[in-house]
PDB file of C-alpha atoms in Angstrom:
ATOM      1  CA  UNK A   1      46.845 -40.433 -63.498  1.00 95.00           C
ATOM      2  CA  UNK A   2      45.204 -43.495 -62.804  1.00 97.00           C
ATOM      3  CA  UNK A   3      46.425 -45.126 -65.631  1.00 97.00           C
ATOM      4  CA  UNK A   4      49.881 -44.533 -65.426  1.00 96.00           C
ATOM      5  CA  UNK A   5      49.360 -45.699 -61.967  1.00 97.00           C
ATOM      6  CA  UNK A   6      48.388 -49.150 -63.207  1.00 97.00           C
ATOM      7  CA  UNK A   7      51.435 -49.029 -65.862  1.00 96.00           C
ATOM      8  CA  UNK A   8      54.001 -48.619 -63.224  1.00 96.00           C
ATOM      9  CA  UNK A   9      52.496 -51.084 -60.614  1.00 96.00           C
ATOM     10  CA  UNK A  10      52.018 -53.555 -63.270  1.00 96.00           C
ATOM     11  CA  UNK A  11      55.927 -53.110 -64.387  1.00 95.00           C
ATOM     12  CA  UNK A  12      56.174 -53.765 -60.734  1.00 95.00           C
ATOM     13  CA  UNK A  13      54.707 -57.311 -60.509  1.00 95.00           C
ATOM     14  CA  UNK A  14      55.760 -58.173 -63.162  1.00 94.00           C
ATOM     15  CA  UNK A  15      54.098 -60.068 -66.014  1.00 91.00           C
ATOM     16  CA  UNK A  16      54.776 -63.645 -64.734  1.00 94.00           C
ATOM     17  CA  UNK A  17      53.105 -62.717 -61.285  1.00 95.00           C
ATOM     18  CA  UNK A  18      50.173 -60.226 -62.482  1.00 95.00           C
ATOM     19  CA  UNK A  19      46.753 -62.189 -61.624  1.00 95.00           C
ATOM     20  CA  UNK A  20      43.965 -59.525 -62.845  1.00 92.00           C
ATOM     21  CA  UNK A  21      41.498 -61.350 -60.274  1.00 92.00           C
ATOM     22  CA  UNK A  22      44.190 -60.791 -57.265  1.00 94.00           C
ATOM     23  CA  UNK A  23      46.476 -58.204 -58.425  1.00 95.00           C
ATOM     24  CA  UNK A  24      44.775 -54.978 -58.740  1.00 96.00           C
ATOM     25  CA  UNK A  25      41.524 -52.976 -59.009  1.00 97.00           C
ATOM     26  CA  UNK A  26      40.362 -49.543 -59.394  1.00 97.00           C
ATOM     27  CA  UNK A  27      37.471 -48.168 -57.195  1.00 97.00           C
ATOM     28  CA  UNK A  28      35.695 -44.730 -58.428  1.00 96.00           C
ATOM     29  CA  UNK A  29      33.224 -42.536 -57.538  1.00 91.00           C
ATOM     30  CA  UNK A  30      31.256 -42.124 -60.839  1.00 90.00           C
ATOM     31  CA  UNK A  31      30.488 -44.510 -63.366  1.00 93.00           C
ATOM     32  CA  UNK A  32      31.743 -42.005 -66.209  1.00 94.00           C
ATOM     33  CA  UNK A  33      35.382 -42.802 -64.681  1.00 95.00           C
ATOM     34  CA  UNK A  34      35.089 -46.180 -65.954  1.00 97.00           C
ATOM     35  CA  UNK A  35      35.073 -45.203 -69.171  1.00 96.00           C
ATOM     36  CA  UNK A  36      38.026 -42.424 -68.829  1.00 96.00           C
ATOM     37  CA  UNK A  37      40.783 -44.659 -67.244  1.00 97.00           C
ATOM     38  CA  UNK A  38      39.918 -47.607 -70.250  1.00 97.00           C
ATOM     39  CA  UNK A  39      40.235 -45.195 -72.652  1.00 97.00           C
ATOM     40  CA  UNK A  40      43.703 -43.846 -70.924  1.00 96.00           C
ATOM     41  CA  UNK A  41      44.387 -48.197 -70.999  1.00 96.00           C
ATOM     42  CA  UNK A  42      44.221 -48.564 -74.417  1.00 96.00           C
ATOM     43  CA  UNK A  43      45.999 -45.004 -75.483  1.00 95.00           C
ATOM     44  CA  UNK A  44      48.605 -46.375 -72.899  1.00 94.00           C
ATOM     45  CA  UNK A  45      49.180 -49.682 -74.639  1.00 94.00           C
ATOM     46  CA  UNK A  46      47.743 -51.305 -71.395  1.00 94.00           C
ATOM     47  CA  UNK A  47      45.984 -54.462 -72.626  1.00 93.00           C
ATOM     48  CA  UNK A  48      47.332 -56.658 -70.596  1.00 93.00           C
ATOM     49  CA  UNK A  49      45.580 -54.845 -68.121  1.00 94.00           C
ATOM     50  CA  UNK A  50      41.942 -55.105 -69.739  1.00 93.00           C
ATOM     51  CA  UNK A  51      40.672 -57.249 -67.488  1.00 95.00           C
ATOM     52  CA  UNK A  52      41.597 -55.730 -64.357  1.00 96.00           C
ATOM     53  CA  UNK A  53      38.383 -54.678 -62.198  1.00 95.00           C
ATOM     54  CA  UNK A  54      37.175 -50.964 -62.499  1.00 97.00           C
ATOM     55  CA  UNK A  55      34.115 -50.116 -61.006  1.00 96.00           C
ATOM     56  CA  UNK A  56      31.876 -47.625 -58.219  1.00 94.00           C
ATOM     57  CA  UNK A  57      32.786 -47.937 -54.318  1.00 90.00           C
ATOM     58  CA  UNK A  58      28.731 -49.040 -54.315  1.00 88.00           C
ATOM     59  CA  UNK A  59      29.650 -52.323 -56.528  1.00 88.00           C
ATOM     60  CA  UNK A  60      32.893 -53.195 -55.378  1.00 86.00           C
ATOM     61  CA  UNK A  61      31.720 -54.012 -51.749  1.00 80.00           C
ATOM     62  CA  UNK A  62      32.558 -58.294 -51.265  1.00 84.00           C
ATOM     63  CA  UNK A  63      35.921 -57.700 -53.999  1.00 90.00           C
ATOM     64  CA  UNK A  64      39.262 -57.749 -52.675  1.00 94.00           C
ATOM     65  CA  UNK A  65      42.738 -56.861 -54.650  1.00 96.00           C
ATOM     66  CA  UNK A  66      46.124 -56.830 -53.421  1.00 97.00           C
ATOM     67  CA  UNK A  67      46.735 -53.480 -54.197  1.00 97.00           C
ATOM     68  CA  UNK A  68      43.530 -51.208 -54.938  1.00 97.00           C
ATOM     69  CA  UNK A  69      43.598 -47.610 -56.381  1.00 97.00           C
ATOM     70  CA  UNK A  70      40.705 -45.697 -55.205  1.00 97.00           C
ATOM     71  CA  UNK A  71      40.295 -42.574 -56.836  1.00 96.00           C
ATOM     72  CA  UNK A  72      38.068 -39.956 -55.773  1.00 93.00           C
ATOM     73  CA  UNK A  73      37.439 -37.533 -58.921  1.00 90.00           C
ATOM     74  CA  UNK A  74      35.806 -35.150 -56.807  1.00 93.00           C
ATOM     75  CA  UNK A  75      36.825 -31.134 -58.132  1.00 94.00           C
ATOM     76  CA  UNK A  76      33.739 -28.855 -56.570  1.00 94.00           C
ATOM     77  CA  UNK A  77      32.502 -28.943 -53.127  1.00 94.00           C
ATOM     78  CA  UNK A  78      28.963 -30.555 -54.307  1.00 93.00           C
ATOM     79  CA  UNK A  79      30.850 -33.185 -55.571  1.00 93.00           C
ATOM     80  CA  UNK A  80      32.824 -33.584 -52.130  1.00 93.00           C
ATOM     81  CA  UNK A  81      29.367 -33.206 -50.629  1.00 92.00           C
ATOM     82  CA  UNK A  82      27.565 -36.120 -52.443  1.00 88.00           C
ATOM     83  CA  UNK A  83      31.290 -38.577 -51.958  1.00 90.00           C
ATOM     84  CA  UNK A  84      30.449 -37.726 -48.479  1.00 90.00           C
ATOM     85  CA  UNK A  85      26.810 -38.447 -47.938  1.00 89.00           C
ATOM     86  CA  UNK A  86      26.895 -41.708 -46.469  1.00 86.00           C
ATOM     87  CA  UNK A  87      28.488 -41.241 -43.110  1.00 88.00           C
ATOM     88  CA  UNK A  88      26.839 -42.280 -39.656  1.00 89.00           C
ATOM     89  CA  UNK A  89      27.866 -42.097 -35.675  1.00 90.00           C
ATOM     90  CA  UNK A  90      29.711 -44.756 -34.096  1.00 90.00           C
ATOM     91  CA  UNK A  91      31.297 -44.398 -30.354  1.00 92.00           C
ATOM     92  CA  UNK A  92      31.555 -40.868 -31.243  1.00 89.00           C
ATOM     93  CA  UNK A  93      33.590 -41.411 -34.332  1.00 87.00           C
ATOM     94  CA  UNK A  94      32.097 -40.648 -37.959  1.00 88.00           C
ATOM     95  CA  UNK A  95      32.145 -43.208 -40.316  1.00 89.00           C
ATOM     96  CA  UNK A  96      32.444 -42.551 -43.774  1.00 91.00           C
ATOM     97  CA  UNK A  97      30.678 -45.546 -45.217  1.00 90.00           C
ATOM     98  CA  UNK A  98      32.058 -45.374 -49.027  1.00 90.00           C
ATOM     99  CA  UNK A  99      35.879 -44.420 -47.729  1.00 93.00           C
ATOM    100  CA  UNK A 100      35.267 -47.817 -45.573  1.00 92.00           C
ATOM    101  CA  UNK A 101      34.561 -49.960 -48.177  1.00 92.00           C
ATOM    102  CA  UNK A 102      37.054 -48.451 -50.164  1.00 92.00           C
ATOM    103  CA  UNK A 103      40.135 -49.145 -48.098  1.00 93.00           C
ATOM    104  CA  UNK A 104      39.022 -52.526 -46.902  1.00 94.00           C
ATOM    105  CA  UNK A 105      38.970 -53.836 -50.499  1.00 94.00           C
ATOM    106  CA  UNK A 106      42.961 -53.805 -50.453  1.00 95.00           C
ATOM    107  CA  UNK A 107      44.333 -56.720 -49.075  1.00 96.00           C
ATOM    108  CA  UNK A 108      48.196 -55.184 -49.615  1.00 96.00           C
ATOM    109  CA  UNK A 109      47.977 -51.707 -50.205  1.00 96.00           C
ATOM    110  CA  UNK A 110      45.668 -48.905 -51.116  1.00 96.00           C
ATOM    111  CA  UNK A 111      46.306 -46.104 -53.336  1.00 96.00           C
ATOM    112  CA  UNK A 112      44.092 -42.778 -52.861  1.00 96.00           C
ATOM    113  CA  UNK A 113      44.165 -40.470 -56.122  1.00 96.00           C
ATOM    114  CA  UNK A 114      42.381 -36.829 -55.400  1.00 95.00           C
ATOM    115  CA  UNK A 115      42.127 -33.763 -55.427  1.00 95.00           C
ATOM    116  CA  UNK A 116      43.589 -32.732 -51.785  1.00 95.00           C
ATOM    117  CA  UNK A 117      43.123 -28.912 -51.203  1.00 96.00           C
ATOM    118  CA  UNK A 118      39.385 -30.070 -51.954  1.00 96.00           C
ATOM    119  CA  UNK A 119      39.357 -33.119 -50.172  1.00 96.00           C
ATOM    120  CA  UNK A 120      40.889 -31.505 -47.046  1.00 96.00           C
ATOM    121  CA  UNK A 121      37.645 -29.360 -46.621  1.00 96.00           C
ATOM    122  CA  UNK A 122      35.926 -32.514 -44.850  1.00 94.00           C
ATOM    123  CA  UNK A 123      37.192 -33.346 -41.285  1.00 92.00           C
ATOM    124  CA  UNK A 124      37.594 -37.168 -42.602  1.00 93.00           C
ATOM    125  CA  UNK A 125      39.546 -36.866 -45.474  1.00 94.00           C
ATOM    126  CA  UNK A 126      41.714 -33.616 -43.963  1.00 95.00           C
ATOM    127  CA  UNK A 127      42.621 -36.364 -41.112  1.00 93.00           C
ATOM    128  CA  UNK A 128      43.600 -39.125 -43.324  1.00 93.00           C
ATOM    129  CA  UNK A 129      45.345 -36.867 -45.756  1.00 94.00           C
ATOM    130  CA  UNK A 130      47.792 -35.318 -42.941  1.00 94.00           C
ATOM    131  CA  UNK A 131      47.896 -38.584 -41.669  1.00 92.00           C
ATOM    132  CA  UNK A 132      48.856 -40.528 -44.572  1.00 87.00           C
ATOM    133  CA  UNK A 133      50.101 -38.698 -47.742  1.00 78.00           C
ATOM    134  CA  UNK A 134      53.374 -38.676 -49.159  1.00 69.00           C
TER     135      UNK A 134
END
């Protein structure tokens, strides 16, 4: 999914405007995801893309994109519960520290790829999701 994301936004820019160091990055949860989505690049025909910026929430905190795709490739509820971990208390609002990072890394846009019947099962994400999704 991700992937095919980055084919169609790329179509979308447009080859004379694509920057990989401005245009777009990918944010994910584990480091295995990496991996996946390059693989998808390549079976894609994406090299143009290759040096686009994939990485973890964790190392992508000072990195900005125009457009960022943050996916969360969470599919059991222990996986929710570790994406989750790092929230704290803030004038009685809960912060989720990873989610933060990961939308203020898009300077444009932000793309959120998940799995939302799961994702829904934490007050946080059910908020944003019924907020936000189309």
């Amino acid at each position: 999914m991700v992937a095919d994301v980055l084919r169609r936004l790329y179509r979308q820019i447009g080859s004379e405007r694509f920057d990989a160091a401005r245009s777009i990055g990918v944010i994910v949860t584990y480091r295995h995801q990496i991996t996946m989505i390059r693989r998808e690049m390549v079976r894609l025909g994406l090299s143009q893309l290759e040096d686009i910026s994939i990485d973890t929430v964790e190392r992508y905190q000072g990195s900005q994109r125009d457009v960022i795709i943050y996916t969360t490739g969470v599919q059991n509820p222990a996986e929710l519960d570790f994406l989750t971990s790092n929230c704290f208390e803030e004038n009685g609002d809960t912060v989720d520290r990873k989610l933060n990072v990961a939308m203020t890394r898009a300077r444009k846009q932000l793309i959120m790829i998940g799995n939302a019947p799961l994702l829904r099962q934490n007050a946080i994400f059910s908020d944003l999701i019924a907020r936000y999704s189309i």
